[in-house]
Amino acid sequence: MTATGSTTADRLAELAELRARVLAGPSPQSTEAQHAKGKLTARERIGLLLDEGSFHEVEPFRRHTATGFGLESKRPYTDGVITGWGSVHGRTVFLYAHDFRVFGGALGEAHATKIHKIMDMALAAGAPLISLNDGAGARIQEGVRALAGYGGIFRRHTRASGTIPQISVMLGPCAGGAAYSPALTDFVFMVRGISQIFVTGPDVVQAVTGEKITHDGLGGAAVHAGVSGVAHFVHDDEETCLEEVRYLLSLLPQNNREQPPVVSCGDPADRRCEEAARLVPADGNRCYDVREVIETIVDDGELMEIHEQWATNIVVALARMDGRTVGVVANQPSSMAGVLDIHASEKAARFVAMCDAFSIPLVTLLDVPGFLPGVDQEHGGIIRHGAKLLYAYCNATVPRVSVVLRKAYGGAYIVMDSPSIGADAAFAWPSNEIAVMGAEGAANVIFRREIAAADHPEETRQRLVKQYQADLMHPYYAAEHGLVDDVIDPADTRHVVIAALTALRTKHADLPPRKHGNPPQ
């Protein structure tokens, strides 16, 4: 630091010089090294994320006070993390960004204290919190003080959960205890080639298990997007990733006390979706892409799919209908015939809970043949995992509208927001089949003795299958018994759903007084 000037002008000059040093970072060489890895600097990332000129930095001159291992002679400003607030689409957000050029972005005591402060400010202000992660974990030279810093972060993430949106953007390594920070947030973004998340690195894995694996193979974007389910979104570059973070924020409220933002919509609420029926084959054994159905009914065909590459037998997405954000949950017949399994149940359950926390109405599109049978599923806990989705729907107090597109069988029908668990409005297309099971299986069970005793068993079986379909599985059976509110023309789906959501906009539902529920694990 330069000597303190004796006049105001001198002191202002000193401040300007010091601020310039902070903004420049530790050295040109460290910036070049960051760029050489295909990564942007922390300040470049902030510039892409926030509205131009809106960033207000907090504690830019903070430095650590640790000693030992040479730390006392190396005390860079910011201490490896940039914190502050700004705006996205004119709305306030708070953020922190690891600066890998300083101590590899590793967390020390001062570093952690800065993050704690900005997290507290975000919660107090009721505004989203965004973390731009690019750090090497705990600063080993500071020992347990660094670990305690992580504890403070985890506690604040948990307190803020369901109160303000929390978004983790992974733009470098995230190892050890630090990996639990993004896991506690609502959304995790990753970038191919530069993002990795793991609790124990490849060297430790090899030492303990003998398995050889690369950093990307262990915890890269592809792994967490398609295998573990840790990452909700994956992109090819930082610029696209940060632009998508901005788009996600445009769909979310500032906090749990506000409604999501409403935008003007040029897509008429009563627009007929003539192509909807053509997209869904009448034959229940034929597959189709339910995303195309979703695109026909939401505003301008735009949706933001979450966990696109994980548990692909169910689709969860944010979209708008009549300019208002909705959460869409839909079975995906083009993947595993749309059955519910362990991963699909977990994926949908967390999405439903997130939507409920942030006052986002739910639209559920059903075409589900049941839960996936098998020893692996039963031993893996399909009962408790399936119960998570059931619990999430039953616990949700936002407006809930369901539409049966085609088949809805057994317990999976109940779990997928049926009226019996609290759907406010339920509709069905004329192609619907709501039943305990398919006609073939049902006839084989109910009429097994009659079929076995018949002179022509196969002819008898086919006749009885048709009889079961005519008696219990015709499209209007559910409507006759009050299981759906109406059977609708598929082309009217957008208009009918929007009308129901509009009527339910002032819905108020109280849960029993309690500290919190105890959801299935």
XYZ file of C-alpha atoms in Angstrom:
521
model
C 0.000 0.000 0.000
C 1.220 3.518 -0.763
C 1.896 6.057 1.955
C -1.154 7.872 3.226
C -1.518 11.292 1.588
C -1.920 14.427 3.653
C -4.727 15.880 1.535
C -8.096 14.621 0.380
C -6.832 14.580 -3.193
C -3.873 12.447 -2.172
C -6.102 10.011 -0.348
C -8.519 9.763 -3.282
C -5.580 9.070 -5.582
C -4.393 6.379 -3.217
C -7.906 4.834 -3.164
C -8.082 4.865 -6.948
C -4.691 3.199 -7.208
C -5.609 0.556 -4.670
C -8.947 -0.165 -6.326
C -7.235 -0.511 -9.707
C -4.886 -3.100 -8.202
C -7.829 -5.025 -6.781
C -9.675 -5.014 -10.095
C -6.582 -6.092 -12.022
C -6.068 -9.173 -9.890
C -2.833 -10.697 -8.635
C -0.862 -10.533 -11.908
C -1.165 -10.549 -15.700
C 0.464 -13.977 -15.678
C -2.236 -15.455 -13.461
C -4.913 -14.062 -15.775
C -3.163 -15.549 -18.785
C -2.962 -18.897 -16.999
C -6.705 -18.787 -16.304
C -7.472 -18.012 -19.941
C -5.075 -20.742 -21.071
C -7.276 -23.270 -19.272
C -10.243 -22.075 -21.329
C -11.715 -20.271 -18.339
C -12.818 -16.697 -17.731
C -11.749 -14.730 -14.677
C -14.176 -14.181 -11.817
C -14.787 -10.552 -12.795
C -15.340 -11.463 -16.444
C -17.962 -13.963 -15.317
C -19.698 -11.401 -13.127
C -19.753 -9.009 -16.065
C -21.553 -11.594 -18.213
C -24.034 -12.567 -15.523
C -25.173 -9.172 -14.268
C -26.794 -6.222 -15.990
C -24.107 -3.875 -17.224
C -22.768 -1.531 -14.548
C -24.942 -2.955 -11.785
C -22.323 -4.744 -9.664
C -21.594 -3.421 -6.173
C -18.675 -5.215 -4.556
C -18.530 -5.965 -0.840
C -15.189 -6.089 1.004
C -12.857 -5.820 -1.999
C -9.962 -4.878 0.304
C -10.398 -7.841 2.651
C -7.178 -9.784 3.402
C -6.508 -12.788 5.582
C -4.667 -12.555 8.893
C -3.371 -16.123 8.962
C 0.264 -16.882 9.713
C 2.538 -19.820 9.121
C 3.500 -21.754 5.987
C 4.426 -18.449 4.332
C 0.911 -17.022 4.442
C 1.959 -13.928 6.380
C 3.969 -12.747 3.367
C 1.195 -13.422 0.872
C -1.931 -11.399 1.622
C -3.723 -10.552 -1.641
C -6.817 -8.372 -1.663
C -10.239 -10.122 -1.908
C -8.642 -13.260 -0.413
C -9.720 -15.262 -3.444
C -13.445 -14.542 -3.526
C -15.395 -11.616 -4.986
C -18.712 -10.862 -3.280
C -21.458 -8.334 -3.824
C -24.796 -7.633 -5.423
C -26.138 -6.454 -8.750
C -29.135 -6.968 -10.973
C -30.354 -9.448 -13.580
C -33.140 -8.129 -15.799
C -33.411 -5.243 -13.370
C -33.976 -7.426 -10.278
C -31.482 -7.651 -7.401
C -29.317 -10.732 -6.932
C -26.454 -11.433 -4.547
C -23.419 -13.451 -5.550
C -19.973 -14.683 -4.731
C -17.348 -15.780 -7.255
C -14.200 -17.722 -6.498
C -11.097 -16.176 -8.040
C -8.889 -19.108 -8.997
C -5.967 -16.739 -9.561
C -5.740 -16.190 -5.787
C -4.779 -19.284 -3.778
C -6.522 -21.395 -6.453
C -9.822 -20.091 -5.125
C -9.253 -22.103 -1.932
C -11.376 -21.195 1.066
C -9.754 -19.709 4.163
C -11.225 -18.000 7.205
C -11.450 -14.493 5.714
C -12.661 -15.914 2.414
C -15.438 -17.815 4.215
C -16.429 -14.786 6.295
C -17.010 -12.787 3.114
C -19.252 -15.530 1.740
C -21.163 -15.782 5.029
C -21.815 -12.043 4.934
C -23.173 -12.017 1.390
C -25.355 -15.054 2.104
C -26.801 -13.302 5.149
C -27.454 -10.194 3.073
C -29.247 -12.226 0.374
C -31.513 -13.890 2.907
C -32.243 -10.615 4.714
C -33.012 -8.836 1.443
C -35.085 -11.700 0.067
C -33.131 -11.945 -3.175
C -31.576 -14.877 -5.105
C -28.081 -16.076 -4.248
C -25.725 -17.172 -7.022
C -22.336 -18.802 -6.498
C -19.757 -18.925 -9.285
C -17.623 -21.848 -8.152
C -14.009 -22.261 -9.219
C -12.047 -23.274 -6.146
C -9.618 -25.905 -4.938
C -11.446 -26.643 -1.682
C -10.303 -25.771 1.824
C -7.058 -23.796 2.277
C -4.945 -26.476 3.906
C -2.535 -23.977 5.489
C -5.374 -22.612 7.650
C -6.442 -26.025 8.950
C -9.732 -26.438 10.757
C -10.572 -22.734 10.479
C -11.178 -23.335 6.785
C -13.369 -26.349 7.535
C -15.430 -24.300 9.966
C -15.946 -21.800 7.154
C -17.612 -24.494 5.081
C -19.851 -25.379 8.002
C -21.092 -21.804 8.082
C -21.833 -21.932 4.355
C -23.764 -25.200 4.633
C -25.833 -23.897 7.538
C -26.782 -20.773 5.611
C -27.683 -22.744 2.483
C -30.026 -24.838 4.594
C -31.631 -21.811 6.267
C -32.166 -20.166 2.891
C -33.607 -23.310 1.288
C -37.144 -22.690 0.063
C -36.874 -19.032 1.046
C -34.737 -17.574 -1.746
C -33.616 -19.219 -4.994
C -30.055 -20.529 -4.730
C -28.098 -21.266 -7.900
C -24.641 -22.860 -8.118
C -22.637 -22.349 -11.304
C -19.693 -24.745 -11.510
C -16.882 -23.169 -13.535
C -13.893 -25.125 -12.309
C -13.047 -27.731 -9.671
C -15.142 -28.314 -6.567
C -13.673 -31.017 -4.366
C -13.989 -32.434 -0.882
C -16.400 -30.861 1.567
C -16.959 -27.990 -0.855
C -18.993 -30.369 -3.041
C -21.840 -30.249 -0.555
C -22.414 -26.554 -1.138
C -23.907 -26.951 -4.650
C -25.773 -30.058 -3.492
C -27.680 -27.902 -0.995
C -28.795 -25.358 -3.602
C -31.828 -25.391 -5.894
C -30.046 -25.555 -9.248
C -26.579 -26.623 -10.390
C -25.081 -25.533 -13.728
C -21.936 -27.122 -15.169
C -19.728 -26.450 -18.215
C -18.216 -29.301 -20.194
C -14.458 -29.548 -20.045
C -13.854 -27.211 -17.095
C -16.279 -28.255 -14.321
C -15.703 -31.118 -11.910
C -17.384 -31.991 -8.621
C -16.313 -34.857 -6.377
C -15.922 -35.610 -2.695
C -12.700 -37.595 -3.182
C -10.435 -37.005 -6.179
C -9.039 -39.546 -8.644
C -5.785 -39.986 -6.691
C -7.637 -40.898 -3.499
C -9.993 -43.201 -5.378
C -7.051 -45.032 -6.927
C -5.224 -45.292 -3.596
C -8.267 -46.706 -1.805
C -9.942 -48.820 -4.483
C -7.285 -49.296 -7.142
C -9.577 -47.773 -9.777
C -7.959 -45.418 -12.281
C -10.148 -42.593 -13.532
C -9.773 -39.060 -14.850
C -11.117 -35.931 -13.205
C -13.852 -35.639 -15.844
C -14.607 -39.348 -15.704
C -15.087 -39.142 -11.958
C -16.976 -35.864 -11.579
C -17.240 -34.062 -14.894
C -20.287 -32.438 -16.428
C -21.367 -35.507 -18.420
C -21.241 -37.713 -15.318
C -23.288 -35.395 -13.148
C -25.778 -34.560 -15.908
C -26.519 -38.117 -16.990
C -25.430 -40.510 -14.230
C -25.487 -38.975 -10.742
C -28.149 -36.311 -11.302
C -26.101 -33.694 -9.430
C -26.164 -31.226 -12.349
C -29.460 -29.771 -13.537
C -28.035 -27.988 -16.596
C -24.909 -28.552 -18.716
C -23.486 -26.209 -21.360
C -20.553 -26.133 -23.739
C -19.166 -22.735 -22.749
C -19.323 -20.206 -19.933
C -21.058 -17.514 -21.976
C -24.027 -19.759 -22.834
C -24.142 -21.094 -19.285
C -24.343 -17.654 -17.687
C -26.948 -16.499 -20.206
C -29.091 -19.492 -19.232
C -28.686 -18.585 -15.556
C -30.131 -15.184 -16.436
C -33.053 -16.865 -18.225
C -33.733 -19.156 -15.262
C -33.848 -16.153 -12.937
C -36.464 -14.549 -15.197
C -38.759 -17.500 -14.429
C -38.304 -17.437 -10.648
C -39.608 -15.122 -7.923
C -37.204 -13.168 -5.749
C -38.244 -15.143 -2.689
C -40.989 -17.342 -1.263
C -43.138 -14.334 -0.351
C -43.449 -13.132 -3.934
C -45.052 -14.530 -7.068
C -42.921 -15.318 -10.137
C -42.681 -12.411 -12.579
C -45.422 -12.015 -15.175
C -44.479 -11.080 -18.739
C -46.605 -9.806 -21.601
C -47.590 -12.657 -23.881
C -48.483 -12.509 -27.548
C -49.546 -16.169 -27.577
C -53.363 -16.202 -27.112
C -54.566 -18.056 -24.031
C -57.377 -19.630 -26.067
C -55.130 -20.758 -28.924
C -56.178 -24.193 -30.152
C -53.469 -26.854 -30.276
C -54.644 -28.729 -33.341
C -51.433 -30.769 -33.581
C -51.668 -32.090 -30.009
C -53.819 -35.121 -30.786
C -51.653 -36.056 -33.784
C -48.551 -36.137 -31.581
C -49.951 -38.829 -29.280
C -50.649 -42.200 -30.981
C -53.909 -43.874 -29.985
C -52.050 -47.162 -29.634
C -50.788 -47.206 -26.058
C -47.768 -49.291 -27.056
C -46.406 -46.687 -29.456
C -43.977 -44.085 -28.133
C -43.767 -40.340 -28.751
C -41.832 -37.375 -27.357
C -43.927 -35.678 -24.687
C -41.771 -32.555 -24.994
C -43.480 -31.885 -28.307
C -46.841 -31.976 -26.519
C -45.578 -29.564 -23.874
C -44.318 -27.214 -26.578
C -47.775 -27.061 -28.156
C -49.500 -25.888 -24.992
C -46.987 -23.484 -23.384
C -46.327 -19.906 -24.470
C -44.489 -19.716 -27.793
C -43.347 -23.332 -27.463
C -40.601 -22.340 -24.993
C -39.630 -24.477 -22.026
C -36.562 -24.805 -19.842
C -36.094 -28.506 -19.198
C -34.372 -29.447 -15.945
C -32.257 -32.619 -15.605
C -32.653 -33.169 -19.345
C -30.127 -36.011 -19.437
C -30.945 -37.753 -16.141
C -33.969 -39.980 -15.452
C -35.202 -39.308 -18.971
C -38.385 -41.339 -18.459
C -39.885 -38.240 -16.864
C -39.695 -34.629 -18.015
C -39.687 -31.675 -15.633
C -39.530 -28.151 -16.996
C -40.271 -24.521 -16.308
C -42.330 -22.672 -18.903
C -44.924 -19.931 -19.146
C -48.632 -20.107 -19.789
C -50.416 -16.834 -20.430
C -47.225 -15.042 -19.380
C -47.004 -16.762 -15.971
C -44.434 -19.320 -14.871
C -45.604 -22.918 -14.480
C -43.824 -26.126 -13.569
C -44.549 -29.037 -15.912
C -44.164 -32.686 -14.905
C -44.758 -35.234 -17.675
C -44.145 -38.926 -18.231
C -41.907 -39.542 -21.254
C -43.114 -42.533 -23.345
C -40.043 -42.337 -25.600
C -37.835 -43.406 -22.660
C -38.572 -46.663 -20.857
C -42.210 -46.290 -21.963
C -42.588 -43.533 -19.382
C -42.566 -45.802 -16.334
C -41.746 -44.403 -12.914
C -38.570 -45.724 -11.330
C -36.258 -44.677 -8.493
C -34.501 -41.862 -10.326
C -37.617 -40.510 -12.035
C -39.414 -40.376 -8.688
C -36.547 -38.482 -7.061
C -36.218 -36.082 -9.973
C -39.902 -35.207 -10.079
C -40.270 -35.048 -6.291
C -37.569 -32.422 -5.861
C -38.950 -30.403 -8.754
C -42.466 -30.452 -7.282
C -41.095 -29.356 -3.898
C -39.119 -26.524 -5.511
C -42.160 -25.281 -7.417
C -44.276 -25.388 -4.280
C -41.651 -23.478 -2.294
C -41.610 -20.651 -4.843
C -45.332 -20.417 -5.642
C -45.040 -21.931 -9.121
C -48.272 -23.719 -10.213
C -47.936 -27.326 -11.336
C -49.201 -28.843 -14.574
C -48.915 -32.644 -14.737
C -49.286 -34.598 -17.990
C -49.902 -38.309 -17.447
C -49.093 -41.234 -19.693
C -47.725 -43.773 -17.249
C -47.925 -47.582 -17.425
C -46.915 -48.014 -13.784
C -43.797 -48.378 -11.662
C -40.838 -50.235 -13.144
C -40.888 -53.845 -11.890
C -37.740 -55.732 -10.986
C -35.542 -56.980 -8.188
C -33.088 -54.070 -8.580
C -35.867 -51.534 -8.165
C -37.381 -53.252 -5.137
C -34.017 -53.771 -3.444
C -33.001 -50.221 -4.351
C -35.965 -48.865 -2.418
C -38.562 -47.992 -5.067
C -41.130 -47.929 -2.260
C -39.470 -45.129 -0.339
C -38.269 -43.305 -3.454
C -41.693 -43.470 -5.086
C -43.145 -42.213 -1.822
C -41.005 -39.078 -2.166
C -42.990 -38.039 -5.232
C -46.252 -38.913 -3.511
C -45.217 -36.871 -0.468
C -44.145 -33.886 -2.574
C -47.472 -33.685 -4.398
C -49.536 -34.238 -1.250
C -47.562 -31.522 0.524
C -47.848 -28.963 -2.301
C -50.282 -26.096 -1.802
C -49.801 -24.324 -5.148
C -52.482 -24.649 -7.866
C -52.259 -28.144 -9.370
C -53.786 -29.184 -12.701
C -53.406 -32.645 -14.224
C -54.205 -33.947 -17.703
C -54.326 -37.650 -18.618
C -53.067 -37.873 -22.198
C -53.319 -41.613 -22.618
C -52.810 -44.385 -20.066
C -52.631 -43.970 -16.305
C -52.294 -47.291 -14.516
C -52.093 -48.416 -10.938
C -50.219 -46.728 -8.141
C -48.290 -44.605 -10.625
C -51.565 -42.920 -11.621
C -52.273 -42.068 -7.989
C -48.749 -40.736 -7.425
C -48.793 -38.513 -10.545
C -51.045 -35.892 -8.926
C -54.407 -37.600 -9.179
C -57.443 -35.840 -7.618
C -57.326 -38.283 -4.709
C -54.026 -36.777 -3.519
C -55.093 -33.191 -4.025
C -55.004 -32.134 -7.684
C -57.299 -29.122 -7.902
C -58.451 -29.772 -11.445
C -58.137 -32.985 -13.471
C -58.829 -33.426 -17.157
C -58.421 -36.242 -19.659
C -58.165 -36.621 -23.393
C -60.614 -39.008 -25.118
C -57.672 -41.417 -25.490
C -57.341 -41.840 -21.712
C -57.210 -45.204 -19.995
C -57.337 -44.883 -16.220
C -57.236 -48.296 -14.576
C -55.559 -50.529 -12.047
C -53.584 -52.119 -14.891
C -53.762 -52.729 -18.623
C -56.680 -54.719 -19.998
C -54.506 -57.691 -20.989
C -53.042 -58.101 -17.519
C -56.352 -57.457 -15.781
C -58.209 -60.048 -17.861
C -55.492 -62.629 -17.270
C -55.935 -62.184 -13.506
C -59.712 -61.854 -13.257
C -60.639 -64.522 -15.791
C -57.726 -66.908 -15.457
C -59.911 -69.928 -14.545
C -62.423 -69.244 -17.286
C -59.633 -68.874 -19.848
C -57.902 -72.047 -18.666
C -61.132 -74.068 -18.903
C -62.131 -72.809 -22.351
C -61.921 -75.002 -25.448
C -60.226 -72.108 -27.250
C -58.288 -70.255 -24.527
C -56.788 -67.534 -26.731
C -60.120 -66.646 -28.360
C -61.745 -66.572 -24.931
C -58.978 -64.426 -23.544
C -59.279 -61.883 -26.367
C -63.044 -61.721 -25.901
C -62.703 -61.125 -22.175
C -60.011 -58.499 -22.706
C -62.412 -56.587 -24.942
C -65.162 -57.021 -22.379
C -62.943 -55.579 -19.628
C -61.999 -52.638 -21.853
C -65.634 -51.919 -22.661
C -66.768 -52.110 -19.041
C -63.934 -50.456 -17.123
C -61.496 -48.769 -19.480
C -63.567 -46.710 -21.865
C -62.609 -43.007 -21.992
C -65.618 -41.840 -19.997
C -65.454 -44.325 -17.135
C -63.227 -41.993 -15.116
C -65.509 -39.019 -15.811
C -68.615 -40.999 -14.841
C -67.045 -41.742 -11.467
C -65.660 -38.258 -10.801
C -62.020 -39.208 -11.292
C -61.606 -36.406 -13.820
C -63.484 -33.128 -14.060
C -63.935 -33.278 -17.813
C -62.918 -35.112 -20.954
C -61.548 -32.503 -23.328
C -60.566 -32.094 -26.958
C -56.738 -32.237 -27.031
C -56.774 -29.057 -29.124
C -58.364 -27.232 -26.168
C -55.709 -28.298 -23.653
C -53.915 -24.941 -23.510
C -57.128 -22.980 -23.077
C -58.558 -25.378 -20.458
C -55.354 -25.500 -18.375
C -54.893 -21.722 -18.436
C -58.541 -21.201 -17.455
C -58.118 -23.569 -14.510
C -54.888 -21.902 -13.390
C -56.536 -18.491 -13.644
C -59.443 -19.629 -11.475
C -57.003 -21.100 -8.944
C -54.710 -18.073 -8.832
C -56.038 -17.005 -5.429
C -55.917 -20.518 -3.992
C -55.058 -20.648 -0.302
C -54.357 -23.892 1.510
C -53.037 -24.320 5.030
C -51.013 -27.285 6.186
C -51.425 -28.578 9.760
C -49.315 -26.706 12.329
C -45.944 -28.437 12.625
C -42.271 -27.719 12.815
C -41.720 -29.587 9.530
C -42.707 -32.852 7.924
C -40.621 -36.005 7.871
C -40.485 -36.944 4.162
C -39.541 -40.433 2.968
C -35.814 -41.005 2.644
